[in-house]
Amino acid sequence: EGMNISSPALIPRLWSVLLVFFSGYNIISILREKEEPKKIKGNIKPLLLMFLFLLIYFIAIPWIGYFISTPLFIMAGIYTLGYKKMPVIIINAFGFVLFSYLVFQVILKIDLPLGNLL
């Protein structure tokens, strides 16, 4: 049973394979280094907030759909990571959603989740 080129699972599987490959490459590169890793001091709060936002995002997609949850996640994430210019954040968030709509819905004919509440 082969993989259908128009299958909705194709892109996530491709991304997963690439992520595993490059993560493995990074791990091997780090293990081969002879010097001690540098200790970085910083605030862990933004990292924890991003994990919380990601969890909320995954829970929200089935309920409110991709087109509402994605820009909210992107805007919250960018703001949390320190960028504070709201017009730029909004343009980037909705620009990404528009781009993903064009790629998946229009070009690839792959439906993005609309959510149960809509």
GROMACS .gro file of N, CA and C in nm:
model
  354
    1GLU      N    1   0.085  -0.118   0.000
    1GLU     CA    2   0.000   0.000   0.000
    1GLU      C    3   0.089   0.123   0.000
    2GLY      N    4   0.092   0.196  -0.108
    2GLY     CA    5   0.177   0.313  -0.122
    2GLY      C    6   0.112   0.438  -0.066
    3MET      N    7   0.193   0.539  -0.054
    3MET     CA    8   0.145   0.668  -0.002
    3MET      C    9   0.088   0.750  -0.117
    4ASN      N   10  -0.035   0.794  -0.102
    4ASN     CA   11  -0.099   0.879  -0.202
    4ASN      C   12  -0.037   1.018  -0.196
    5ILE      N   13   0.005   1.071  -0.310
    5ILE     CA   14   0.073   1.201  -0.314
    5ILE      C   15  -0.017   1.313  -0.266
    6SER      N   16  -0.150   1.297  -0.276
    6SER     CA   17  -0.241   1.401  -0.230
    6SER      C   18  -0.295   1.373  -0.090
    7SER      N   19  -0.238   1.277  -0.023
    7SER     CA   20  -0.282   1.243   0.112
    7SER      C   21  -0.252   1.357   0.209
    8PRO      N   22  -0.348   1.389   0.298
    8PRO     CA   23  -0.323   1.494   0.396
    8PRO      C   24  -0.206   1.462   0.489
    9ALA      N   25  -0.171   1.334   0.500
    9ALA     CA   26  -0.062   1.294   0.589
    9ALA      C   27   0.075   1.314   0.527
   10LEU      N   28   0.082   1.342   0.398
   10LEU     CA   29   0.212   1.351   0.330
   10LEU      C   30   0.301   1.460   0.388
   11ILE      N   31   0.252   1.581   0.400
   11ILE     CA   32   0.334   1.693   0.447
   11ILE      C   33   0.380   1.671   0.591
   12PRO      N   34   0.290   1.638   0.685
   12PRO     CA   35   0.339   1.614   0.822
   12PRO      C   36   0.441   1.500   0.831
   13ARG      N   37   0.421   1.397   0.752
   13ARG     CA   38   0.518   1.286   0.754
   13ARG      C   39   0.652   1.330   0.696
   14LEU      N   40   0.648   1.408   0.590
   14LEU     CA   41   0.771   1.459   0.531
   14LEU      C   42   0.843   1.549   0.632
   15TRP      N   43   0.770   1.639   0.695
   15TRP     CA   44   0.831   1.726   0.797
   15TRP      C   45   0.887   1.643   0.912
   16SER      N   46   0.816   1.539   0.954
   16SER     CA   47   0.863   1.455   1.064
   16SER      C   48   0.994   1.386   1.028
   17VAL      N   49   1.001   1.332   0.908
   17VAL     CA   50   1.124   1.265   0.864
   17VAL      C   51   1.241   1.364   0.861
   18LEU      N   52   1.218   1.482   0.806
   18LEU     CA   53   1.323   1.584   0.801
   18LEU      C   54   1.363   1.628   0.942
   19LEU      N   55   1.267   1.645   1.031
   19LEU     CA   56   1.296   1.685   1.167
   19LEU      C   57   1.379   1.580   1.239
   20VAL      N   58   1.344   1.454   1.224
   20VAL     CA   59   1.421   1.346   1.286
   20VAL      C   60   1.563   1.343   1.229
   21PHE      N   61   1.575   1.357   1.098
   21PHE     CA   62   1.707   1.355   1.034
   21PHE      C   63   1.796   1.467   1.087
   22PHE      N   64   1.745   1.590   1.084
   22PHE     CA   65   1.827   1.704   1.126
   22PHE      C   66   1.851   1.704   1.277
   23SER      N   67   1.756   1.656   1.355
   23SER     CA   68   1.777   1.644   1.499
   23SER      C   69   1.887   1.543   1.529
   24GLY      N   70   1.883   1.430   1.458
   24GLY     CA   71   1.989   1.330   1.473
   24GLY      C   72   2.124   1.385   1.436
   25TYR      N   73   2.129   1.461   1.328
   25TYR     CA   74   2.255   1.524   1.286
   25TYR      C   75   2.307   1.619   1.393
   26ASN      N   76   2.217   1.699   1.452
   26ASN     CA   77   2.258   1.791   1.558
   26ASN      C   78   2.308   1.717   1.681
   27ILE      N   79   2.240   1.610   1.719
   27ILE     CA   80   2.282   1.533   1.836
   27ILE      C   81   2.420   1.473   1.814
   28ILE      N   82   2.442   1.415   1.696
   28ILE     CA   83   2.573   1.357   1.665
   28ILE      C   84   2.681   1.465   1.666
   29SER      N   85   2.651   1.582   1.610
   29SER     CA   86   2.748   1.693   1.609
   29SER      C   87   2.784   1.736   1.750
   30ILE      N   88   2.685   1.744   1.837
   30ILE     CA   89   2.710   1.785   1.976
   30ILE      C   90   2.793   1.680   2.048
   31LEU      N   91   2.762   1.553   2.027
   31LEU     CA   92   2.836   1.446   2.094
   31LEU      C   93   2.981   1.439   2.048
   32ARG      N   94   3.009   1.480   1.927
   32ARG     CA   95   3.146   1.477   1.875
   32ARG      C   96   3.231   1.594   1.923
   33GLU      N   97   3.169   1.699   1.972
   33GLU     CA   98   3.244   1.815   2.019
   33GLU      C   99   3.326   1.777   2.142
   34LYS      N  100   3.447   1.830   2.147
   34LYS     CA  101   3.536   1.797   2.257
   34LYS      C  102   3.529   1.898   2.371
   35GLU      N  103   3.484   2.018   2.342
   35GLU     CA  104   3.481   2.120   2.447
   35GLU      C  105   3.353   2.109   2.529
   36GLU      N  106   3.361   2.162   2.649
   36GLU     CA  107   3.245   2.162   2.738
   36GLU      C  108   3.135   2.251   2.683
   37PRO      N  109   3.012   2.207   2.692
   37PRO     CA  110   2.903   2.294   2.646
   37PRO      C  111   2.896   2.420   2.732
   38LYS      N  112   2.861   2.531   2.668
   38LYS     CA  113   2.850   2.657   2.740
   38LYS      C  114   2.720   2.658   2.820
   39LYS      N  115   2.730   2.707   2.941
   39LYS     CA  116   2.611   2.720   3.025
   39LYS      C  117   2.549   2.856   2.998
   40ILE      N  118   2.424   2.852   2.962
   40ILE     CA  119   2.353   2.975   2.928
   40ILE      C  120   2.259   3.009   3.043
   41LYS      N  121   2.273   3.130   3.092
   41LYS     CA  122   2.183   3.176   3.197
   41LYS      C  123   2.071   3.254   3.130
   42GLY      N  124   1.951   3.227   3.173
   42GLY     CA  125   1.840   3.299   3.113
   42GLY      C  126   1.711   3.271   3.186
   43ASN      N  127   1.609   3.334   3.139
   43ASN     CA  128   1.476   3.321   3.196
   43ASN      C  129   1.403   3.204   3.130
   44ILE      N  130   1.357   3.111   3.210
   44ILE     CA  131   1.289   2.993   3.156
   44ILE      C  132   1.139   3.020   3.137
   45LYS      N  133   1.090   3.132   3.188
   45LYS     CA  134   0.946   3.162   3.179
   45LYS      C  135   0.894   3.165   3.035
   46PRO      N  136   0.963   3.231   2.939
   46PRO     CA  137   0.912   3.229   2.801
   46PRO      C  138   0.904   3.087   2.743
   47LEU      N  139   1.000   3.003   2.776
   47LEU     CA  140   0.999   2.865   2.728
   47LEU      C  141   0.878   2.790   2.783
   48LEU      N  142   0.854   2.805   2.912
   48LEU     CA  143   0.739   2.737   2.972
   48LEU      C  144   0.607   2.791   2.915
   49LEU      N  145   0.601   2.921   2.893
   49LEU     CA  146   0.480   2.979   2.832
   49LEU      C  147   0.459   2.925   2.690
   50MET      N  148   0.567   2.909   2.615
   50MET     CA  149   0.554   2.856   2.479
   50MET      C  150   0.502   2.712   2.481
   51PHE      N  151   0.551   2.631   2.576
   51PHE     CA  152   0.498   2.495   2.589
   51PHE      C  153   0.350   2.498   2.624
   52LEU      N  154   0.311   2.589   2.713
   52LEU     CA  155   0.170   2.603   2.749
   52LEU      C  156   0.087   2.646   2.628
   53PHE      N  157   0.136   2.745   2.552
   53PHE     CA  158   0.066   2.790   2.432
   53PHE      C  159   0.053   2.677   2.330
   54LEU      N  160   0.158   2.598   2.315
   54LEU     CA  161   0.155   2.486   2.221
   54LEU      C  162   0.050   2.383   2.263
   55LEU      N  163   0.044   2.354   2.390
   55LEU     CA  164  -0.057   2.260   2.441
   55LEU      C  165  -0.198   2.315   2.416
   56ILE      N  166  -0.219   2.441   2.447
   56ILE     CA  167  -0.350   2.504   2.423
   56ILE      C  168  -0.383   2.503   2.274
   57TYR      N  169  -0.283   2.530   2.191
   57TYR     CA  170  -0.302   2.531   2.045
   57TYR      C  171  -0.349   2.394   1.995
   58PHE      N  172  -0.282   2.288   2.040
   58PHE     CA  173  -0.321   2.153   1.997
   58PHE      C  174  -0.462   2.117   2.044
   59ILE      N  175  -0.498   2.163   2.162
   59ILE     CA  176  -0.633   2.137   2.213
   59ILE      C  177  -0.736   2.222   2.137
   60ALA      N  178  -0.698   2.345   2.101
   60ALA     CA  179  -0.792   2.439   2.038
   60ALA      C  180  -0.823   2.406   1.893
   61ILE      N  181  -0.728   2.350   1.819
   61ILE     CA  182  -0.750   2.325   1.676
   61ILE      C  183  -0.878   2.244   1.649
   62PRO      N  184  -0.901   2.133   1.717
   62PRO     CA  185  -1.025   2.059   1.688
   62PRO      C  186  -1.152   2.137   1.725
   63TRP      N  187  -1.143   2.230   1.820
   63TRP     CA  188  -1.261   2.303   1.865
   63TRP      C  189  -1.287   2.429   1.784
   64ILE      N  190  -1.185   2.513   1.768
   64ILE     CA  191  -1.209   2.641   1.698
   64ILE      C  192  -1.144   2.645   1.561
   65GLY      N  193  -1.072   2.541   1.524
   65GLY     CA  194  -1.018   2.531   1.390
   65GLY      C  195  -0.881   2.596   1.372
   66TYR      N  196  -0.822   2.566   1.259
   66TYR     CA  197  -0.688   2.613   1.225
   66TYR      C  198  -0.685   2.764   1.204
   67PHE      N  199  -0.786   2.818   1.138
   67PHE     CA  200  -0.784   2.958   1.096
   67PHE      C  201  -0.801   3.057   1.211
   68ILE      N  202  -0.851   3.013   1.323
   68ILE     CA  203  -0.860   3.099   1.442
   68ILE      C  204  -0.745   3.070   1.538
   69SER      N  205  -0.719   2.941   1.564
   69SER     CA  206  -0.618   2.906   1.664
   69SER      C  207  -0.476   2.938   1.619
   70THR      N  208  -0.446   2.925   1.490
   70THR     CA  209  -0.310   2.947   1.443
   70THR      C  210  -0.264   3.092   1.457
   71PRO      N  211  -0.341   3.190   1.410
   71PRO     CA  212  -0.292   3.328   1.430
   71PRO      C  213  -0.282   3.366   1.578
   72LEU      N  214  -0.374   3.315   1.661
   72LEU     CA  215  -0.365   3.343   1.805
   72LEU      C  216  -0.237   3.285   1.863
   73PHE      N  217  -0.205   3.160   1.825
   73PHE     CA  218  -0.083   3.096   1.873
   73PHE      C  219   0.041   3.172   1.826
   74ILE      N  220   0.044   3.208   1.700
   74ILE     CA  221   0.161   3.280   1.645
   74ILE      C  222   0.177   3.415   1.715
   75MET      N  223   0.068   3.489   1.730
   75MET     CA  224   0.078   3.620   1.795
   75MET      C  225   0.124   3.608   1.940
   76ALA      N  226   0.067   3.512   2.014
   76ALA     CA  227   0.107   3.493   2.153
   76ALA      C  228   0.253   3.450   2.162
   77GLY      N  229   0.294   3.362   2.071
   77GLY     CA  230   0.432   3.315   2.072
   77GLY      C  231   0.533   3.423   2.041
   78ILE      N  232   0.507   3.501   1.937
   78ILE     CA  233   0.600   3.608   1.899
   78ILE      C  234   0.609   3.711   2.012
   79TYR      N  235   0.496   3.747   2.070
   79TYR     CA  236   0.495   3.845   2.178
   79TYR      C  237   0.571   3.792   2.300
   80THR      N  238   0.548   3.666   2.334
   80THR     CA  239   0.614   3.604   2.449
   80THR      C  240   0.765   3.599   2.430
   81LEU      N  241   0.808   3.578   2.308
   81LEU     CA  242   0.952   3.568   2.281
   81LEU      C  243   1.019   3.705   2.271
   82GLY      N  244   0.944   3.812   2.292
   82GLY     CA  245   1.007   3.941   2.309
   82GLY      C  246   0.981   4.047   2.203
   83TYR      N  247   0.917   4.012   2.095
   83TYR     CA  248   0.890   4.112   1.991
   83TYR      C  249   0.758   4.180   2.026
   84LYS      N  250   0.756   4.312   2.035
   84LYS     CA  251   0.640   4.382   2.089
   84LYS      C  252   0.565   4.471   1.990
   85LYS      N  253   0.607   4.479   1.865
   85LYS     CA  254   0.539   4.565   1.767
   85LYS      C  255   0.415   4.493   1.713
   86MET      N  256   0.299   4.528   1.770
   86MET     CA  257   0.175   4.456   1.739
   86MET      C  258   0.136   4.457   1.592
   87PRO      N  259   0.147   4.567   1.518
   87PRO     CA  260   0.110   4.560   1.376
   87PRO      C  261   0.193   4.457   1.299
   88VAL      N  262   0.321   4.449   1.329
   88VAL     CA  263   0.408   4.351   1.262
   88VAL      C  264   0.371   4.209   1.303
   89ILE      N  265   0.341   4.190   1.431
   89ILE     CA  266   0.300   4.058   1.480
   89ILE      C  267   0.172   4.013   1.409
   90ILE      N  268   0.075   4.101   1.399
   90ILE     CA  269  -0.054   4.068   1.336
   90ILE      C  270  -0.035   4.036   1.188
   91ILE      N  271   0.044   4.117   1.119
   91ILE     CA  272   0.070   4.092   0.976
   91ILE      C  273   0.138   3.958   0.956
   92ASN      N  274   0.236   3.926   1.040
   92ASN     CA  275   0.304   3.797   1.029
   92ASN      C  276   0.211   3.680   1.057
   93ALA      N  277   0.130   3.691   1.161
   93ALA     CA  278   0.039   3.582   1.198
   93ALA      C  279  -0.062   3.555   1.087
   94PHE      N  280  -0.129   3.659   1.040
   94PHE     CA  281  -0.231   3.639   0.937
   94PHE      C  282  -0.169   3.613   0.800
   95GLY      N  283  -0.049   3.665   0.778
   95GLY     CA  284   0.023   3.633   0.654
   95GLY      C  285   0.057   3.486   0.646
   96PHE      N  286   0.099   3.428   0.760
   96PHE     CA  287   0.129   3.285   0.762
   96PHE      C  288   0.004   3.203   0.737
   97VAL      N  289  -0.107   3.243   0.798
   97VAL     CA  290  -0.233   3.170   0.778
   97VAL      C  291  -0.277   3.179   0.633
   98LEU      N  292  -0.265   3.296   0.573
   98LEU     CA  293  -0.299   3.313   0.432
   98LEU      C  294  -0.209   3.227   0.344
   99PHE      N  295  -0.080   3.227   0.371
   99PHE     CA  296   0.015   3.146   0.295
   99PHE      C  297  -0.020   2.997   0.307
  100SER      N  298  -0.045   2.950   0.429
  100SER     CA  299  -0.077   2.808   0.447
  100SER      C  300  -0.211   2.773   0.383
  101TYR      N  301  -0.307   2.867   0.384
  101TYR     CA  302  -0.434   2.845   0.315
  101TYR      C  303  -0.410   2.826   0.165
  102LEU      N  304  -0.332   2.916   0.107
  102LEU     CA  305  -0.305   2.907  -0.037
  102LEU      C  306  -0.234   2.777  -0.072
  103VAL      N  307  -0.135   2.738   0.008
  103VAL     CA  308  -0.060   2.616  -0.021
  103VAL      C  309  -0.148   2.493  -0.004
  104PHE      N  310  -0.213   2.479   0.113
  104PHE     CA  311  -0.285   2.355   0.141
  104PHE      C  312  -0.423   2.350   0.075
  105GLN      N  313  -0.505   2.451   0.092
  105GLN     CA  314  -0.641   2.448   0.040
  105GLN      C  315  -0.646   2.468  -0.111
  106VAL      N  316  -0.574   2.569  -0.159
  106VAL     CA  317  -0.586   2.606  -0.300
  106VAL      C  318  -0.498   2.518  -0.389
  107ILE      N  319  -0.371   2.508  -0.358
  107ILE     CA  320  -0.278   2.435  -0.445
  107ILE      C  321  -0.287   2.284  -0.425
  108LEU      N  322  -0.275   2.238  -0.299
  108LEU     CA  323  -0.272   2.094  -0.273
  108LEU      C  324  -0.411   2.032  -0.253
  109LYS      N  325  -0.514   2.116  -0.241
  109LYS     CA  326  -0.652   2.068  -0.219
  109LYS      C  327  -0.664   1.983  -0.093
  110ILE      N  328  -0.591   2.023   0.012
  110ILE     CA  329  -0.595   1.954   0.141
  110ILE      C  330  -0.669   2.045   0.239
  111ASP      N  331  -0.778   1.994   0.295
  111ASP     CA  332  -0.857   2.074   0.388
  111ASP      C  333  -0.785   2.091   0.521
  112LEU      N  334  -0.785   2.213   0.570
  112LEU     CA  335  -0.734   2.241   0.703
  112LEU      C  336  -0.851   2.234   0.800
  113PRO      N  337  -0.827   2.192   0.925
  113PRO     CA  338  -0.938   2.173   1.019
  113PRO      C  339  -1.013   2.303   1.048
  114LEU      N  340  -1.146   2.296   1.039
  114LEU     CA  341  -1.230   2.413   1.064
  114LEU      C  342  -1.279   2.419   1.208
  115GLY      N  343  -1.276   2.307   1.278
  115GLY     CA  344  -1.320   2.304   1.417
  115GLY      C  345  -1.466   2.264   1.429
  116ASN      N  346  -1.500   2.213   1.545
  116ASN     CA  347  -1.637   2.166   1.571
  116ASN      C  348  -1.732   2.278   1.606
  117LEU      N  349  -1.682   2.387   1.660
  117LEU     CA  350  -1.769   2.496   1.706
  117LEU      C  351  -1.810   2.589   1.594
  118LEU      N  352  -1.747   2.579   1.477
  118LEU     CA  353  -1.779   2.671   1.367
  118LEU      C  354  -1.877   2.611   1.269
   0.00000   0.00000   0.00000
